[in-house]
Tab-separated table of C-alpha atoms in Angstrom:
chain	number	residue	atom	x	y	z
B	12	UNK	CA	43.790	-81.874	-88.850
B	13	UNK	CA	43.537	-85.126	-86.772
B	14	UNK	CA	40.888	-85.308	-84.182
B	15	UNK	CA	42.370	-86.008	-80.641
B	16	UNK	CA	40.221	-88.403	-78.799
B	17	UNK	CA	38.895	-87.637	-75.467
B	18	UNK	CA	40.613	-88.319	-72.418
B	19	UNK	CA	39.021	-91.773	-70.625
B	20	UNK	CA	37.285	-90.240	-66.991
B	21	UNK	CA	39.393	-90.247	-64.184
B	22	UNK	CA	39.483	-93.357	-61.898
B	23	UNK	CA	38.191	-91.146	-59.137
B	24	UNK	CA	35.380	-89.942	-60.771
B	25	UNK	CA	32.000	-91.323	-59.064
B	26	UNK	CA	30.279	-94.087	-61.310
B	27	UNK	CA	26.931	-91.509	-60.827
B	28	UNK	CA	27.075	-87.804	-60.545
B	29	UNK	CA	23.509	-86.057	-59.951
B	30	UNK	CA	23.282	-82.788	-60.269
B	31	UNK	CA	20.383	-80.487	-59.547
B	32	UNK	CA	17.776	-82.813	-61.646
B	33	UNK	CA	14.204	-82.153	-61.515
B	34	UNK	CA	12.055	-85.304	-62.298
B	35	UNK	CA	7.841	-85.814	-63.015
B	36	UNK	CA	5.123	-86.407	-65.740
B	37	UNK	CA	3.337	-83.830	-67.605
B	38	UNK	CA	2.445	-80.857	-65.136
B	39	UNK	CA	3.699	-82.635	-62.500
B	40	UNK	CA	6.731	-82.282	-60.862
B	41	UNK	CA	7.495	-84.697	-58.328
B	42	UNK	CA	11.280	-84.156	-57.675
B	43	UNK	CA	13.639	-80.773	-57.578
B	44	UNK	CA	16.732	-80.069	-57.015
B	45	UNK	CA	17.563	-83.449	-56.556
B	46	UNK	CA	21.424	-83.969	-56.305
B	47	UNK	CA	23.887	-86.728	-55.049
B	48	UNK	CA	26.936	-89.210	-56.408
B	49	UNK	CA	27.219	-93.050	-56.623
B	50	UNK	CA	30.905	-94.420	-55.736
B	51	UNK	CA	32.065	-97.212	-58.110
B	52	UNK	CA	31.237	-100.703	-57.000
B	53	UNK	CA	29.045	-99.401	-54.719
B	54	UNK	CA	25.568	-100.989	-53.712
B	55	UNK	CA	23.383	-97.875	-53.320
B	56	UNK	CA	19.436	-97.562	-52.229
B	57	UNK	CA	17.354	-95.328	-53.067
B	58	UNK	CA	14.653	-95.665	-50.720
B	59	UNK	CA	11.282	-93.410	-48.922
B	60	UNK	CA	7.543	-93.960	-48.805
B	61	UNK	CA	5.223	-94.660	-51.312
B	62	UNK	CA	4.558	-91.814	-54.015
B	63	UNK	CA	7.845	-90.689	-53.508
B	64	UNK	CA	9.672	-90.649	-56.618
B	65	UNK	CA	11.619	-93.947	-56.210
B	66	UNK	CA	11.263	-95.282	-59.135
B	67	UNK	CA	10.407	-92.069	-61.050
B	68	UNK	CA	13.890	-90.937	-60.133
B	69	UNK	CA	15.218	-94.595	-61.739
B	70	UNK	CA	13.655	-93.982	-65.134
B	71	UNK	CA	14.983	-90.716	-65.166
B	72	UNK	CA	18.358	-91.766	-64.757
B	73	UNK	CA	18.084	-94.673	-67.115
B	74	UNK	CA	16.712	-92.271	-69.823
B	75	UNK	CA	13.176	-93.311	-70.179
B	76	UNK	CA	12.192	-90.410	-69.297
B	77	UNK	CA	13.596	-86.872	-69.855
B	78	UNK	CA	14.999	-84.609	-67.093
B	79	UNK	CA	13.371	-81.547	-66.469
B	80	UNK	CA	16.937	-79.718	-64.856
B	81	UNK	CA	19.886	-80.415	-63.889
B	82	UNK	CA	22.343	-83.037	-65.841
B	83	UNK	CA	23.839	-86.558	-64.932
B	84	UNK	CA	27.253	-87.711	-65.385
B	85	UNK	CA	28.018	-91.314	-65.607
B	86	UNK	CA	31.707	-92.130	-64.447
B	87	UNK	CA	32.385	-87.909	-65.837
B	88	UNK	CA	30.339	-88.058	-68.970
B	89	UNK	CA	27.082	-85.921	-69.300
B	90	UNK	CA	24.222	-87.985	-70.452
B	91	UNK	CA	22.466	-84.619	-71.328
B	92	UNK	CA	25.291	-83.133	-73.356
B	93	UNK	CA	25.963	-85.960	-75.641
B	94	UNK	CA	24.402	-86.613	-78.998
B	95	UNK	CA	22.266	-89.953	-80.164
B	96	UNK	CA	25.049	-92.404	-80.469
B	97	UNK	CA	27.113	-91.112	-77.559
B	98	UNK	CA	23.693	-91.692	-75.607
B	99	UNK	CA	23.002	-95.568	-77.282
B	100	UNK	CA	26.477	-96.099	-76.457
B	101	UNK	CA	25.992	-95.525	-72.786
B	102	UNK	CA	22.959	-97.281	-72.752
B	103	UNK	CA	25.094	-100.443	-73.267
B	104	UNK	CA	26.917	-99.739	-70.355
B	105	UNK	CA	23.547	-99.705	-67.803
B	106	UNK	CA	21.438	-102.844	-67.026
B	107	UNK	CA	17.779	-102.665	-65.409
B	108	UNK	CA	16.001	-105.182	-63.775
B	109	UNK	CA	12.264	-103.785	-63.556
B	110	UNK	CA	9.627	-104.739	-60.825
B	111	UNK	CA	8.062	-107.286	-62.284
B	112	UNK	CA	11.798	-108.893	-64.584
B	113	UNK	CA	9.610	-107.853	-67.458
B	114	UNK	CA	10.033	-110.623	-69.353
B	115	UNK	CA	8.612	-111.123	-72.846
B	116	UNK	CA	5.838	-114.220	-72.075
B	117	UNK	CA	6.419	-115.848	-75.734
B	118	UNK	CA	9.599	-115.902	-75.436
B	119	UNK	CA	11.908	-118.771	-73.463
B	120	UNK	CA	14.309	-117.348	-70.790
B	121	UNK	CA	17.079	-117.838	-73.033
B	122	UNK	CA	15.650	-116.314	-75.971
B	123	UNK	CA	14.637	-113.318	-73.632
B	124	UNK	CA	18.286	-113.107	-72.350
B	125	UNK	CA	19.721	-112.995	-75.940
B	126	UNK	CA	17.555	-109.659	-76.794
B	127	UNK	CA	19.935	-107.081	-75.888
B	128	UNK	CA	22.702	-109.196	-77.404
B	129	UNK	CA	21.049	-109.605	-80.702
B	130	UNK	CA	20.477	-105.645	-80.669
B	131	UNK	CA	23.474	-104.642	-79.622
B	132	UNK	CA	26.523	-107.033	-79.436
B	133	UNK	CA	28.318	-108.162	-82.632
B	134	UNK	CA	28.020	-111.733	-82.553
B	135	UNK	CA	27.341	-115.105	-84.669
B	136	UNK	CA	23.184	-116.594	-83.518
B	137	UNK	CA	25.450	-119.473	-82.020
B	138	UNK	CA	27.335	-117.124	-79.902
B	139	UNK	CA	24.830	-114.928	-78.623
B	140	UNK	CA	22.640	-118.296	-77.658
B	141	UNK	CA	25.871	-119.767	-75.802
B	142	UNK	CA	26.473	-116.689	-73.825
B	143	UNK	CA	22.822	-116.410	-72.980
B	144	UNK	CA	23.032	-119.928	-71.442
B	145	UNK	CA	26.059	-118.827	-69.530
B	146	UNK	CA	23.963	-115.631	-68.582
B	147	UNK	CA	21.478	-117.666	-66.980
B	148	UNK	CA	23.855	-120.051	-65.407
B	149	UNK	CA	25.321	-117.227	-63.575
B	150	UNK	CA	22.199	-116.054	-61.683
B	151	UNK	CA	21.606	-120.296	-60.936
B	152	UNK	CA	19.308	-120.766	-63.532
B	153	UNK	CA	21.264	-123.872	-65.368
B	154	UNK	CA	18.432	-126.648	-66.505
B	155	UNK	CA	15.829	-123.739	-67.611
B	156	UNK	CA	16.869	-122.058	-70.631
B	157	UNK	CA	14.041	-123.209	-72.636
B	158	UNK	CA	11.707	-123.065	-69.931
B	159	UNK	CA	8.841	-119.492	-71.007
B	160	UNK	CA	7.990	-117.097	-68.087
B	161	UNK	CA	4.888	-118.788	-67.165
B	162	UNK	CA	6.683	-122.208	-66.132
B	163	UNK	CA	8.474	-120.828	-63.577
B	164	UNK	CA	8.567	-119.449	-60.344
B	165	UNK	CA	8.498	-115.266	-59.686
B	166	UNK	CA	11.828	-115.564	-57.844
B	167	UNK	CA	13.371	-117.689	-60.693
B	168	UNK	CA	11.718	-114.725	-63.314
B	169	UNK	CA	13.532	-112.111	-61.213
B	170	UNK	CA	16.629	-114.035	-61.407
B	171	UNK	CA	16.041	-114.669	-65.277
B	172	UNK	CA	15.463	-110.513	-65.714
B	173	UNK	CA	18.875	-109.670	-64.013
B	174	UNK	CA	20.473	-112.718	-66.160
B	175	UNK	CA	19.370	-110.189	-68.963
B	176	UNK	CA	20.167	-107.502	-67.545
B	177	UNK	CA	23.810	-108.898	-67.127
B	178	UNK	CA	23.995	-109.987	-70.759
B	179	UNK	CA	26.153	-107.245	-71.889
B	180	UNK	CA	28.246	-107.122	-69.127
B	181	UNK	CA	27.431	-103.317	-67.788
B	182	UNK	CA	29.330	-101.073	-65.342
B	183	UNK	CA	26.205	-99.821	-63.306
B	184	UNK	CA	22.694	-102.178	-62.895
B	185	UNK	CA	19.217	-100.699	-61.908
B	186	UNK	CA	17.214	-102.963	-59.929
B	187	UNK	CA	13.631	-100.851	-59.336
B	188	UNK	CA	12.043	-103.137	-56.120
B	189	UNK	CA	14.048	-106.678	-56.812
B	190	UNK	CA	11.952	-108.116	-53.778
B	191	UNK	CA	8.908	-107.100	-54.446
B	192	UNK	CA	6.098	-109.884	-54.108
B	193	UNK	CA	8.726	-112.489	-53.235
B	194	UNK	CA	9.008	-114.576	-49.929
B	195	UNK	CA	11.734	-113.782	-47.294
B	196	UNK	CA	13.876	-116.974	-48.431
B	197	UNK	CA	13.914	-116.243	-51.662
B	198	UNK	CA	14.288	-112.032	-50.980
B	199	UNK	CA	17.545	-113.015	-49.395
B	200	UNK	CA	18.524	-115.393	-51.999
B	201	UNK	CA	18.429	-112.125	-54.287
B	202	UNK	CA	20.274	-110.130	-51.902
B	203	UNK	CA	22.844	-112.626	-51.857
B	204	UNK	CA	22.816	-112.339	-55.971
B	205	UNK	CA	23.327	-108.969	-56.176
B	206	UNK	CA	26.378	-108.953	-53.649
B	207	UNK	CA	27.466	-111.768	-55.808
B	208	UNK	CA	27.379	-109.683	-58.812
B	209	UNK	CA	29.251	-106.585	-57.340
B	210	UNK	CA	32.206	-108.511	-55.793
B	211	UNK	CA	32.823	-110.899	-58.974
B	212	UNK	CA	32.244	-108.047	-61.630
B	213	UNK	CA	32.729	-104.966	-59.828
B	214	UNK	CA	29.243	-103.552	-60.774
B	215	UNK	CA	28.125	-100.472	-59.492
B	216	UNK	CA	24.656	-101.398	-58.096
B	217	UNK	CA	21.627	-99.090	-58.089
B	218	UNK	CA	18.740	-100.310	-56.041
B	219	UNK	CA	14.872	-98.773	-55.390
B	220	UNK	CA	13.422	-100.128	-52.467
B	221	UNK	CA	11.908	-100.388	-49.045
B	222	UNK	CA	12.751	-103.705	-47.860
B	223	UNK	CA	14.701	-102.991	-44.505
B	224	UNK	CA	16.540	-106.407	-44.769
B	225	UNK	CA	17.953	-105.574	-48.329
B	226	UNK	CA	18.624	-101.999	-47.217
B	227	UNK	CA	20.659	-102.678	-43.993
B	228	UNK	CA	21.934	-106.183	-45.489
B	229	UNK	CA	23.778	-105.231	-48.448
B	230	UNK	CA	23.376	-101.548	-48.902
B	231	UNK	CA	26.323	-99.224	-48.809
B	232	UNK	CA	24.789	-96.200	-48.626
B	233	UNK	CA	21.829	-94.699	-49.338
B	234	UNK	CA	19.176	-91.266	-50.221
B	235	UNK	CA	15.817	-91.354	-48.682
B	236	UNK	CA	13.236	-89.171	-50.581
B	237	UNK	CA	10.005	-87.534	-49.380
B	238	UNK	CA	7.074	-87.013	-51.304
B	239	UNK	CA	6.295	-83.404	-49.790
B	240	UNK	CA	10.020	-81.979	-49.733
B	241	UNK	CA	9.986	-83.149	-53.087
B	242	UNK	CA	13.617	-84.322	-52.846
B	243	UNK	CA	16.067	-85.858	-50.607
B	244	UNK	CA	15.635	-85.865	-47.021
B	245	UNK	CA	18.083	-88.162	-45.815
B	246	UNK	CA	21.918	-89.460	-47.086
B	247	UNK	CA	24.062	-91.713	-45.815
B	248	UNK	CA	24.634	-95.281	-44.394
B	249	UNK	CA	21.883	-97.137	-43.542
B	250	UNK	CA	22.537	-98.148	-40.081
B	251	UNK	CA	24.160	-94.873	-39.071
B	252	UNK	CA	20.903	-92.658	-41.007
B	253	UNK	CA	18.717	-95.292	-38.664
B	254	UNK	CA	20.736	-94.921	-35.237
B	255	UNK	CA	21.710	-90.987	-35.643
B	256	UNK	CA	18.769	-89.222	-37.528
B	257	UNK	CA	16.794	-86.842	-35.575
B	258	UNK	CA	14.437	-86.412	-38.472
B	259	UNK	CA	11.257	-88.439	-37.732
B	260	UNK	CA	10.069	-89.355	-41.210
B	261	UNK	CA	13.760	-91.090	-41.547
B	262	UNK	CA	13.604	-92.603	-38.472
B	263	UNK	CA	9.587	-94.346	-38.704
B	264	UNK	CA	10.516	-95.564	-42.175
B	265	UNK	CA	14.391	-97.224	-40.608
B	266	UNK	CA	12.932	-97.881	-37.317
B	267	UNK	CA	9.635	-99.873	-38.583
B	268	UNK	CA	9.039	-103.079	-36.361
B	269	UNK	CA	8.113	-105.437	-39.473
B	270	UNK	CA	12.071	-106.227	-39.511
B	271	UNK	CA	14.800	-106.597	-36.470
B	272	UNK	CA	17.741	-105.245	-37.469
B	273	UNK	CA	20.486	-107.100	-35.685
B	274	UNK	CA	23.306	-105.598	-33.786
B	275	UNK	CA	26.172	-104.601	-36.426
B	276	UNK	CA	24.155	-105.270	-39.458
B	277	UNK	CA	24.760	-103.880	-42.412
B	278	UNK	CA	27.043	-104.215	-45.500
B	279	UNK	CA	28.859	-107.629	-45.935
């Protein structure tokens, strides 16, 4: 009897679909009941106070680390319910740009970018090395392919993480605090990346942080967590969440004076 293939997921489905997850480490169980849904080519934040379960939540969702309850659906297909190569095989389709670009020191940034490529992509060493050049050109890093980690600046290793994080070409990217430690120039240089990425790809853009010019610059929407609800406090757009909110721990962390939100700001 001839197997009949599944149906490809409906355009309408959402790129993300949390449901009910419960994320932590060992006995401790920092999120619950923790449910919401990422629209395709959408630039999403996920954003609250320190100790919050930002970026605990991101691991989870990248499969680092195991979910405690609940499932997630990427554009209609449970991660949860699908076996070892149905799971590596969406793995291809995510990219993740950690904190720190978390590249490999002996390594040049080219080399670095060709990783995932070499592990996952079936091309000739020529190939892979010519796309990782292209790679790097596209995140404006032409001229420093054969520079290593340590010879450039932290902006330019940021920029040389997401290159990698681009190589093979996913639907959804992870970025888990893309501005952390970096100057205000150079923060909005990234912001302007990332919105570069979504319109010219059509990525669907998953961002951890608490930068209010990122969050009101480029984000779409967003979920603001809180360390003692344990879970989401706060949905929506980022302007309208900071303007409308009557909760107060949504409104100190939108409202903070260390950036001036200008009139109409907000998604480009």
């Amino acid at each position: 009897m001839t197997a009949v293939p599944a149906p490809a997921p409906s355009a309408e489905l959402p790129a993300i679909d949390v449901a009910g997850i419960a994320c932590g480490y060992g006995e401790t169980t920092l999120l619950e009941n923790v449910s919401f849904t990422v629209k395709r080519g959408e630039i999403f934040f996920i954003i609250g106070g320190s100790g919050c379960g930002k970026s605990t939540l991101l691991r989870h969702l990248v499969g680092l680390n195991p979910l405690r309850a609940g499932n997630v659906h990427f554009f209609g297909r449970s991660f949860a319910a699908t076996d070892a190569a149905g799971r590596r095989a969406m793995l291809k389709t995510f990219g993740v740009l950690f904190q720190s670009g978390a590249l490999w020191s002996s390594l040049t940034l080219r080399e670095n970018v060709a990783l995932p490529l070499e592990e996952y992509a079936l091309l000739s060493k020529p190939e892979i090395l010519e796309l990782a050049t292209l790679k790097l050109a596209q995140v404006g890093l032409s001229g420093f392919e054969d520079h290593y980690p340590a010879e450039i600046s932290g902006g330019m290793r940021k920029r040389a993480g997401l290159a990698r994080a681009l190589a093979l070409d996913p639907e959804i990217v992870f970025f888990d605090e893309p501005s952390a430690g970096l100057d205000p120039v150079t923060s909005r240089k990234m912001d302007e990346l990332v919105l570069q990425v979504r319109d010219t790809l059509g990525t669907t853009i998953v961002i951890v942080s608490h930068e209010l010019a990122s969050i009101f610059g480029i984000g779409d929407r967003t979920i603001m967590l809180d360390r003692q609800a344990k879970g989401i406090i706060a949905e929506g757009a980022p302007k309208e969440l900071a303007l409308a909110s009557r909760d107060p721990r949504v409104t100190d962390f939108l409202r903070r004076t260390d950036v001036v939100v200008p009139p109409g700001g907000g998604p480009r």
